[in-house]
Coordinates of C-alpha atoms in Angstrom, one line a residue:
M1 CA -65.0 19.9 20.6
V2 CA -68.0 19.0 18.5
A3 CA -67.3 18.5 14.9
E4 CA -68.5 21.2 12.4
T5 CA -70.5 18.7 10.4
E6 CA -72.3 17.6 13.6
L7 CA -73.2 21.2 14.3
E8 CA -75.1 21.4 11.0
L9 CA -77.4 18.5 11.9
P10 CA -80.8 19.3 13.4
R11 CA -80.8 19.4 17.2
V12 CA -84.6 19.6 17.5
L13 CA -87.2 16.8 17.1
L14 CA -90.9 17.7 16.6
V15 CA -93.5 15.1 17.5
D16 CA -97.2 15.4 16.6
D17 CA -99.8 13.1 15.0
D18 CA -101.1 16.1 13.0
P19 CA -98.9 16.3 9.8
D20 CA -100.1 19.9 9.1
I21 CA -98.9 21.1 12.5
L22 CA -95.6 19.3 12.0
I23 CA -95.0 20.9 8.6
E24 CA -96.0 24.4 9.8
L25 CA -93.7 24.2 12.9
S26 CA -90.8 22.6 11.0
E27 CA -90.9 25.2 8.3
G28 CA -91.4 28.0 10.8
L29 CA -88.4 26.9 12.9
A30 CA -86.2 26.5 9.8
S31 CA -86.9 30.1 8.8
L32 CA -85.8 31.1 12.3
G33 CA -82.5 29.2 12.0
L34 CA -83.7 26.1 13.9
P35 CA -83.7 23.0 11.5
S36 CA -85.6 20.0 12.9
L37 CA -86.5 16.4 12.4
I38 CA -90.1 15.4 12.5
A39 CA -92.0 12.3 13.8
N40 CA -95.7 11.4 13.4
T41 CA -95.7 8.9 16.3
P42 CA -93.9 8.4 19.6
V43 CA -92.5 5.1 18.3
E44 CA -90.9 7.0 15.3
A45 CA -89.7 9.7 17.7
I46 CA -87.9 7.1 20.0
D47 CA -86.2 5.6 16.9
L48 CA -85.0 9.0 15.7
V49 CA -83.7 9.9 19.2
Q50 CA -81.8 6.6 19.2
R51 CA -80.3 7.1 15.8
N52 CA -79.5 10.9 16.2
E53 CA -77.2 11.5 19.1
Q54 CA -76.9 15.2 18.3
L55 CA -80.6 15.8 19.2
Q56 CA -80.9 18.0 22.2
V57 CA -84.6 19.1 22.4
V58 CA -87.8 17.1 21.7
V59 CA -91.0 19.2 21.2
T60 CA -93.9 16.8 21.6
D61 CA -97.7 16.9 21.4
L62 CA -99.4 15.7 24.6
Q63 CA -102.6 14.1 23.1
M64 CA -101.6 11.3 20.7
P65 CA -103.1 7.8 20.1
R66 CA -101.6 4.7 21.7
I67 CA -98.6 6.5 23.4
D68 CA -99.2 10.1 24.6
G69 CA -96.6 12.7 25.3
I70 CA -96.3 11.8 29.0
E71 CA -95.5 8.2 28.2
L72 CA -93.1 9.4 25.6
L73 CA -91.3 11.5 28.2
Q74 CA -91.1 8.4 30.5
K75 CA -89.6 6.3 27.7
L76 CA -87.1 9.0 26.8
A77 CA -86.1 9.3 30.5
L78 CA -85.1 5.7 30.6
M79 CA -82.9 5.8 27.5
G80 CA -79.3 5.9 28.2
R81 CA -77.9 8.9 26.2
K82 CA -74.4 10.4 26.4
R83 CA -75.9 13.9 26.1
P84 CA -78.8 15.6 28.0
L85 CA -82.1 15.7 26.2
A86 CA -84.6 18.5 27.0
T87 CA -88.3 18.1 26.3
I88 CA -91.0 20.7 25.6
I89 CA -94.8 19.7 25.8
I90 CA -97.4 21.3 23.5
T91 CA -101.1 20.7 23.8
G92 CA -104.5 22.0 23.0
H93 CA -106.0 20.6 26.2
A94 CA -103.8 21.9 29.0
S95 CA -104.5 21.1 32.6
L96 CA -102.6 21.7 35.8
D97 CA -102.2 17.9 36.5
R98 CA -100.9 17.2 33.1
A99 CA -98.5 20.2 33.3
V100 CA -97.1 19.1 36.6
G101 CA -96.8 15.5 35.3
A102 CA -94.8 16.7 32.4
L103 CA -92.6 19.0 34.4
R104 CA -91.9 16.2 36.9
L105 CA -90.4 14.3 34.0
N106 CA -88.0 17.2 33.4
A107 CA -90.0 18.9 30.6
V108 CA -88.6 22.4 30.4
D109 CA -91.7 24.1 29.0
F110 CA -95.5 23.5 28.6
L111 CA -97.0 25.4 25.6
Q112 CA -100.7 25.6 24.7
K113 CA -102.0 25.5 21.1
P114 CA -102.5 27.4 18.8
L115 CA -98.8 28.2 18.6
L116 CA -96.6 30.5 16.5
P117 CA -93.2 29.2 15.4
E118 CA -91.7 32.2 17.2
E119 CA -93.1 30.9 20.6
V120 CA -91.8 27.5 20.0
A121 CA -88.4 28.9 18.9
Q122 CA -88.1 30.9 22.1
A123 CA -88.8 27.8 24.2
V124 CA -86.3 25.7 22.1
R125 CA -83.5 28.3 22.6
R126 CA -84.2 28.3 26.3
A127 CA -84.0 24.5 26.3
F128 CA -80.7 24.7 24.4
S129 CA -79.3 27.0 27.2
L130 CA -80.4 24.6 29.9
V131 CA -78.8 21.6 28.1
E132 CA -75.6 23.6 27.8
D133 CA -75.6 24.3 31.5
S134 CA -76.4 20.7 32.3
Q135 CA -73.4 19.5 30.2
K136 CA -71.1 21.9 31.9
A137 CA -72.3 20.9 35.3
S138 CA -71.9 17.2 34.5
N139 CA -68.3 17.9 33.4
G140 CA -67.5 19.5 36.7
A141 CA -67.3 23.0 35.2
A142 CA -69.7 24.7 37.6
G143 CA -68.4 23.5 40.9
S144 CA -70.2 21.3 43.4
P145 CA -74.1 21.2 43.5
L146 CA -76.1 22.9 46.2
T147 CA -77.1 20.8 49.2
G148 CA -79.9 21.3 51.6
A149 CA -77.4 21.6 54.4
E150 CA -75.9 24.7 52.8
K151 CA -79.1 26.5 51.6
P152 CA -82.8 26.4 52.3
V153 CA -84.8 24.1 50.1
I154 CA -87.0 25.9 47.6
R155 CA -89.9 23.6 46.7
P156 CA -89.2 22.3 43.2
N157 CA -92.6 20.9 42.3
Y158 CA -94.4 24.0 43.2
L159 CA -91.9 26.1 41.2
K160 CA -92.5 23.8 38.3
T161 CA -96.2 24.5 38.6
L162 CA -95.5 28.3 38.5
V163 CA -93.4 27.8 35.4
A164 CA -96.2 25.9 33.8
A165 CA -98.7 28.6 34.7
R166 CA -96.4 31.2 33.1
A167 CA -96.4 29.2 29.8
D168 CA -100.2 29.0 30.0
R169 CA -100.5 32.7 30.7
D170 CA -98.4 33.6 27.7
A171 CA -100.3 31.1 25.5
I172 CA -103.8 32.3 26.6
F173 CA -103.2 36.1 26.6
Q174 CA -100.8 36.1 23.6
S175 CA -99.6 39.7 24.3
D176 CA -96.7 41.6 25.7
L177 CA -98.7 42.6 28.8
F178 CA -96.4 40.5 31.0
S179 CA -93.1 41.4 29.2
D180 CA -91.0 42.5 32.2
P181 CA -88.5 39.6 32.9
A182 CA -87.6 40.3 36.5
W183 CA -90.1 37.8 38.0
D184 CA -89.3 35.2 35.3
M185 CA -85.7 35.5 36.2
L186 CA -86.3 34.9 39.9
L187 CA -88.4 31.8 39.0
D188 CA -85.6 30.4 36.7
L189 CA -83.0 31.0 39.3
A190 CA -85.1 29.3 42.0
M191 CA -85.8 26.3 39.7
A192 CA -82.1 26.1 38.9
E193 CA -81.1 26.1 42.5
A194 CA -83.8 23.6 43.4
S195 CA -82.3 21.1 40.9
G196 CA -78.7 21.9 41.7
R197 CA -78.1 23.3 38.3
P198 CA -76.0 26.5 37.9
I199 CA -77.3 29.2 35.4
S200 CA -75.1 31.7 33.6
V201 CA -75.8 35.3 32.8
T202 CA -76.2 34.3 29.1
S203 CA -78.7 31.5 29.9
L204 CA -80.6 33.7 32.2
C205 CA -81.0 36.4 29.6
I206 CA -82.2 33.8 27.0
A207 CA -84.6 32.2 29.5
S208 CA -86.2 35.6 30.3
G209 CA -87.4 36.0 26.7
A210 CA -86.6 39.7 26.8
P211 CA -84.0 41.6 24.7
T212 CA -80.5 41.2 26.0
T213 CA -80.1 44.9 26.9
T214 CA -83.4 44.7 29.0
A215 CA -82.5 41.4 30.6
L216 CA -79.0 42.7 31.7
R217 CA -80.6 45.9 33.1
R218 CA -83.0 43.8 35.1
I219 CA -80.1 41.6 36.4
D220 CA -78.4 44.8 37.6
E221 CA -81.6 46.0 39.3
L222 CA -82.2 42.6 41.0
R223 CA -78.6 42.6 42.2
E224 CA -78.9 46.2 43.6
A225 CA -82.1 45.0 45.4
G226 CA -80.0 42.4 47.1
L227 CA -81.9 39.5 45.6
I228 CA -79.2 38.0 43.3
E229 CA -75.5 37.9 43.0
R230 CA -73.0 37.2 40.3
R231 CA -69.8 35.3 40.6
P232 CA -67.2 34.0 38.1
D233 CA -67.2 30.3 37.3
P234 CA -64.1 28.9 39.0
A235 CA -63.5 26.5 36.1
D236 CA -64.0 29.2 33.4
R237 CA -63.4 32.8 34.4
R238 CA -65.1 34.0 31.2
R239 CA -68.4 32.6 32.4
I240 CA -70.5 34.4 35.0
I241 CA -72.9 32.4 37.3
V242 CA -76.0 34.1 38.7
E243 CA -77.6 32.8 41.9
L244 CA -80.0 34.0 44.5
T245 CA -78.7 35.7 47.6
E246 CA -79.6 34.5 51.1
S247 CA -82.3 37.2 51.1
G248 CA -83.6 36.3 47.6
R249 CA -83.6 32.6 48.6
Q250 CA -85.6 33.2 51.8
R251 CA -88.1 35.5 50.1
M252 CA -88.7 32.9 47.3
E253 CA -89.2 30.2 49.9
T254 CA -91.6 32.4 51.8
F255 CA -93.5 33.1 48.6
V256 CA -93.8 29.4 47.8
K257 CA -95.0 28.4 51.2
R258 CA -97.6 31.3 51.4
Q259 CA -99.1 30.5 47.9
A260 CA -99.1 26.8 48.5
E261 CA -101.0 27.3 51.8
R262 CA -103.6 29.5 50.1
L263 CA -104.2 26.9 47.4
G264 CA -104.1 24.0 49.9
L265 CA -101.3 22.3 48.0
P266 CA -98.8 20.0 49.7
L267 CA -95.2 20.8 49.4
D268 CA -92.4 18.4 48.8

């Protein structure tokens, strides 16, 4: 069990060469119950990650002098840490290539400036839930990972691109026009399956960004439609795992193939 004093330490690191943005985001996250450490350079960020094992999420700008956000992700990926570390990219100059590059380095979100602290907080909480699932999976709490022999392969890189497009959509439109979480849930489940990572009901609700009651209702509707199923975690009967059904998996695979063909994109 994690010590109580450790739980009080910041689990979020903000990295940006603009001190005004750092202060604004740090104060905004603190007001939402998410204290953070800050770094003005990637070099300082790496040092803080090395000295603060409790850190779980790094939120970093993409465009920085000398070492940019992509290079920082590459260096963080090479660090031997006892705990998983999720990364979120923020930028004022988004592009599909950069988004895919970040997501291939296991960034869990790609957010476009200008940002509100509430947007970053939502992405951070989602990242926390992914880290929690990763820790449980690495401890053997979620059973064996999926294999291609057992289930069809859902193309992970294209799914990551769809997740990046979702982040761009929310940042550009900045409205609740796309607030229904059903499609976001299917994307998150497909991404989880593609990476062999189980996802719980709680994590899926958080990742949807919708109120819990709405998210639970959509989970029930997706289950009734035969697209997802729920099962108890064999290692922890209090935890419920959500995954795509065979029908849901085949439909997501068909969607990925059809959209990739229309765009002329190669699949993995």
